[in-house]
mmCIF file of C-alpha atoms and ligand atoms in Angstrom:
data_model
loop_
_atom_site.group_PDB
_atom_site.id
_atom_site.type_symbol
_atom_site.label_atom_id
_atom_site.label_comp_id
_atom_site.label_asym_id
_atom_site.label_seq_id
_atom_site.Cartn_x
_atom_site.Cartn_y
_atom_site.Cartn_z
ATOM 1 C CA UNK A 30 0.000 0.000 0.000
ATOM 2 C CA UNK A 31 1.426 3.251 -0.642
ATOM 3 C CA UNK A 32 0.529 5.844 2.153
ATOM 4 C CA UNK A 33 2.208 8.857 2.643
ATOM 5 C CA UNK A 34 1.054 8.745 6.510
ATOM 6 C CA UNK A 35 1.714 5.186 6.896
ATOM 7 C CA UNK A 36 5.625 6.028 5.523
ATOM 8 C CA UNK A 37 5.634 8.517 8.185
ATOM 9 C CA UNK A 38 4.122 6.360 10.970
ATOM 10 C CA UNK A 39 7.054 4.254 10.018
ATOM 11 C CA UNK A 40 9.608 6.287 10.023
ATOM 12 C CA UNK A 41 8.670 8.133 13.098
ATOM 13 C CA UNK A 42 8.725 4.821 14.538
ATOM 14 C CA UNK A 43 12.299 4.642 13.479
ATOM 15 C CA UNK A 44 13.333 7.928 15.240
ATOM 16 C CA UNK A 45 13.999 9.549 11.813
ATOM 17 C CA UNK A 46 11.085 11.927 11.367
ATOM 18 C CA UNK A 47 12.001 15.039 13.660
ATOM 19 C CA UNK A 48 8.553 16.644 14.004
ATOM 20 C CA UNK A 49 7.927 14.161 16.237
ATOM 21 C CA UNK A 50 6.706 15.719 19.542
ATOM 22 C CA UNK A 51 4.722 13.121 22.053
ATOM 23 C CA UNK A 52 4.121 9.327 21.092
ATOM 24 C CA UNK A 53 0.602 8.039 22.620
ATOM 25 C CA UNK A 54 -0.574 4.328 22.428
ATOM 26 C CA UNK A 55 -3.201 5.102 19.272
ATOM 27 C CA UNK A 56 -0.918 8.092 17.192
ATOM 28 C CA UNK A 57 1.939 10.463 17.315
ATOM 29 C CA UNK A 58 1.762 13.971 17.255
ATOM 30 C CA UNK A 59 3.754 15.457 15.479
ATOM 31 C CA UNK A 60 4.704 19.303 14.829
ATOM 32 C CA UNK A 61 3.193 20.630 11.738
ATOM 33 C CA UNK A 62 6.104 21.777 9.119
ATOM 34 C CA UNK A 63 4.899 25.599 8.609
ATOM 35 C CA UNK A 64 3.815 27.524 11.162
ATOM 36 C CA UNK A 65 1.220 29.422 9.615
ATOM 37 C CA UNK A 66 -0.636 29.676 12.183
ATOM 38 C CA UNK A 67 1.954 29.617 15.414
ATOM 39 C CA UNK A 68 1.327 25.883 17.392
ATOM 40 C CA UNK A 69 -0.193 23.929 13.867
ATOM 41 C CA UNK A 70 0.673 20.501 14.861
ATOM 42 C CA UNK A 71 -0.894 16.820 13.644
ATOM 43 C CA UNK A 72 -2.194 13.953 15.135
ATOM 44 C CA UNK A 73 -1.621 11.099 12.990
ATOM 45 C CA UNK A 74 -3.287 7.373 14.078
ATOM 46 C CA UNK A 75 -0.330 4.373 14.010
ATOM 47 C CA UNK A 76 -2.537 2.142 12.444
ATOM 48 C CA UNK A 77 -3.941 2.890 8.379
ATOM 49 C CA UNK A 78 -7.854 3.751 8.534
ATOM 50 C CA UNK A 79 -9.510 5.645 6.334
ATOM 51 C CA UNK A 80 -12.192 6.766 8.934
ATOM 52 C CA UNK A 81 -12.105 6.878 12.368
ATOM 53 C CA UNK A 82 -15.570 4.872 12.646
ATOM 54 C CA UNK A 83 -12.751 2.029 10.925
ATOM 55 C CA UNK A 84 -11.374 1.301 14.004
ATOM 56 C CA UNK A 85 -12.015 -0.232 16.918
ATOM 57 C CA UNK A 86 -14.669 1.336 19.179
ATOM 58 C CA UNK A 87 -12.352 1.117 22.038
ATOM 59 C CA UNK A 88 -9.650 2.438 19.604
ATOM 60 C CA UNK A 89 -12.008 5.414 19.073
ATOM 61 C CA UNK A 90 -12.291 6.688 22.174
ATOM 62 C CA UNK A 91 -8.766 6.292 23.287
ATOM 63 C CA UNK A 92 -7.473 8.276 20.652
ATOM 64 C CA UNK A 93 -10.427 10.770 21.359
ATOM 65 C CA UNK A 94 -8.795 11.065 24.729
ATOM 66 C CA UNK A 95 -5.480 11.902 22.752
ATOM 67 C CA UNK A 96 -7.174 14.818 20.635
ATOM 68 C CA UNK A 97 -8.348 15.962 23.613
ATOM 69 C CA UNK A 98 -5.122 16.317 25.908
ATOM 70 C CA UNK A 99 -3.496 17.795 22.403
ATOM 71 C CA UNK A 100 -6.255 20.459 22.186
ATOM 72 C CA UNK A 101 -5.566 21.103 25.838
ATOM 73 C CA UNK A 102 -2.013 21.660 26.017
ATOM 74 C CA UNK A 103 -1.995 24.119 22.681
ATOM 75 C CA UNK A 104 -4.688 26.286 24.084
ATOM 76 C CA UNK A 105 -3.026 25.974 27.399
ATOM 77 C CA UNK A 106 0.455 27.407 26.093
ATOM 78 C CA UNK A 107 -0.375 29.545 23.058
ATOM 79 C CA UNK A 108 -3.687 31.355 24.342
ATOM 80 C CA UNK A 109 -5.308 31.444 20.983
ATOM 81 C CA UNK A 110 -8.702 32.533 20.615
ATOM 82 C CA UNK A 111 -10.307 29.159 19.605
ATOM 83 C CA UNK A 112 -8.592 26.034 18.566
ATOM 84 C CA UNK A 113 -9.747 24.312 15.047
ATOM 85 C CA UNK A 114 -9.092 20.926 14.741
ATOM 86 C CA UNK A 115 -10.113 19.100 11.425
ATOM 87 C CA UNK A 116 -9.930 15.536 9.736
ATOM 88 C CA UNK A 117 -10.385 15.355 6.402
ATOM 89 C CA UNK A 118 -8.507 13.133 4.735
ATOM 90 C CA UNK A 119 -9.659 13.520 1.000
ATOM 91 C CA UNK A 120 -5.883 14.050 0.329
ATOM 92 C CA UNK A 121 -4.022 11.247 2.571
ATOM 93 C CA UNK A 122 -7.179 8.951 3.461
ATOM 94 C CA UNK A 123 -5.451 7.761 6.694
ATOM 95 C CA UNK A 124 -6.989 9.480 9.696
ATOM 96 C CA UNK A 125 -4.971 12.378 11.055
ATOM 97 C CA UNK A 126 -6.514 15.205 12.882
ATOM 98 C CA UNK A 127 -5.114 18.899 12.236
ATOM 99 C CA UNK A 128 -4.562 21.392 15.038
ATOM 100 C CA UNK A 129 -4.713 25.041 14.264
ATOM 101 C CA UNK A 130 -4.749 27.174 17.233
ATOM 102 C CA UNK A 131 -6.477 30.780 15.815
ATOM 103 C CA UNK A 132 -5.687 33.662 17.229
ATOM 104 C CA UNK A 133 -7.882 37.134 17.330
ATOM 105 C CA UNK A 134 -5.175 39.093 15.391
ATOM 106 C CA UNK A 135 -6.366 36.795 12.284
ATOM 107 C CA UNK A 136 -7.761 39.500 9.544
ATOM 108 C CA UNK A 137 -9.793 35.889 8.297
ATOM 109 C CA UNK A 138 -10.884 34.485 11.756
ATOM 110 C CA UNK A 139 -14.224 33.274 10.913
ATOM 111 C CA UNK A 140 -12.896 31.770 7.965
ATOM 112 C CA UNK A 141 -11.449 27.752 7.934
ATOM 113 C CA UNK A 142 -7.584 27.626 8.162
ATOM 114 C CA UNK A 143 -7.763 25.968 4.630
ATOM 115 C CA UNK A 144 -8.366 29.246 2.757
ATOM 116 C CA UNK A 145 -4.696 30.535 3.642
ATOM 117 C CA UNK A 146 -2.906 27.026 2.153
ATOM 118 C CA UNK A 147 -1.598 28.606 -0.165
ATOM 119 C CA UNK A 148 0.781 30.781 2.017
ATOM 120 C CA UNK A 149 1.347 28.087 4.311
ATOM 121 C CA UNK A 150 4.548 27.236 2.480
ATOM 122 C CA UNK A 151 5.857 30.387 3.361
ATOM 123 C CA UNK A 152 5.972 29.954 6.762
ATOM 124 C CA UNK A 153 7.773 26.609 6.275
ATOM 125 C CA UNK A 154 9.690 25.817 10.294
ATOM 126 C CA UNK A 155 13.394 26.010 10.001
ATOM 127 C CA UNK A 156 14.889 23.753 12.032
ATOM 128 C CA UNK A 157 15.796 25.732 15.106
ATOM 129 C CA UNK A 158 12.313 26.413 15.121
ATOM 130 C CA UNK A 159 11.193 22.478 15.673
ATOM 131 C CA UNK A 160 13.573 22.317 17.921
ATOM 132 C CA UNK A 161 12.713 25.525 20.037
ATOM 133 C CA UNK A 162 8.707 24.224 19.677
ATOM 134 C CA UNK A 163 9.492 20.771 19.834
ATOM 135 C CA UNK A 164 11.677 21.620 23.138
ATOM 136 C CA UNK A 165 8.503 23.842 25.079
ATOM 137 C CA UNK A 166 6.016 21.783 24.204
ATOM 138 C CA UNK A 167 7.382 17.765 25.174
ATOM 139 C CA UNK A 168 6.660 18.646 28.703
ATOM 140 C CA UNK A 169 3.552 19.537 28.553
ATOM 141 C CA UNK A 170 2.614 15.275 28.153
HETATM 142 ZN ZN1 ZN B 10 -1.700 4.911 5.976
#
């Protein structure tokens, strides 16, 4: 099968992917790679589904527990004004859940993060920057 997510699953598995920032027993989350908006990370499940309602029931709700303590910590260290979280999947159909902490400075608030992808490469993390975010956030789990 050839899965984007599952390659990184694998290698983060391996200690080579270094947006890695907390491993739980469902998924890993993992730093986003821009910084768009400041504290973007993902959640990305171990195992290959293309839907959450795929897995396990029990699965399910642990890794609900996960999204939760994720949501948590980023509003609990970056203050933003609402946290959006989103699984989509259309693109990479393994489930992953995006965090975008949104922050009342935003000119396009009430609008979903999506609309701005196309500057999102611009604000690609350098990699002082995973370490520095990497580095505060780890103790938070
Ligand atoms: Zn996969």
């Amino acid at each position: 099968m050839n899965c984007s997510l599952c390659e990184r699953v694998n290698l983060t598995a391996e200690g080579k992917y270094p947006f890695l920032i907390h491993e739980f027993p469902h998924s890993y989350l993992m730093l986003g790679e821009h910084q768009f908006f400041r504290g973007y990370c993902v959640l990305v499940s171990k195992s290959h589904h293309k839907e959450m309602t795929d897995m396990p029931s029990k699965v399910q709700a642990e890794m609900f527990q996960e999204m939760m303590k994720v949501s948590a910590v980023l509003q609990k260290h970056f203050q933003p004004a609402k946290m959006n979280m989103c699984s989509l999947g259309n693109v990479v159909p393994h489930v992953h859940w995006h965090f975008f902490p949104r922050y009342s400075n935003d000119p396009q608030f009430k609008d979903p993060p999506w609309l701005r992808m196309n500057e999102f490469e611009k604000a690609k993390v350098t990699q002082e920057e995973v370490r520095e975010l990497i580095e505060i956030l780890r103790p938070y789990f």
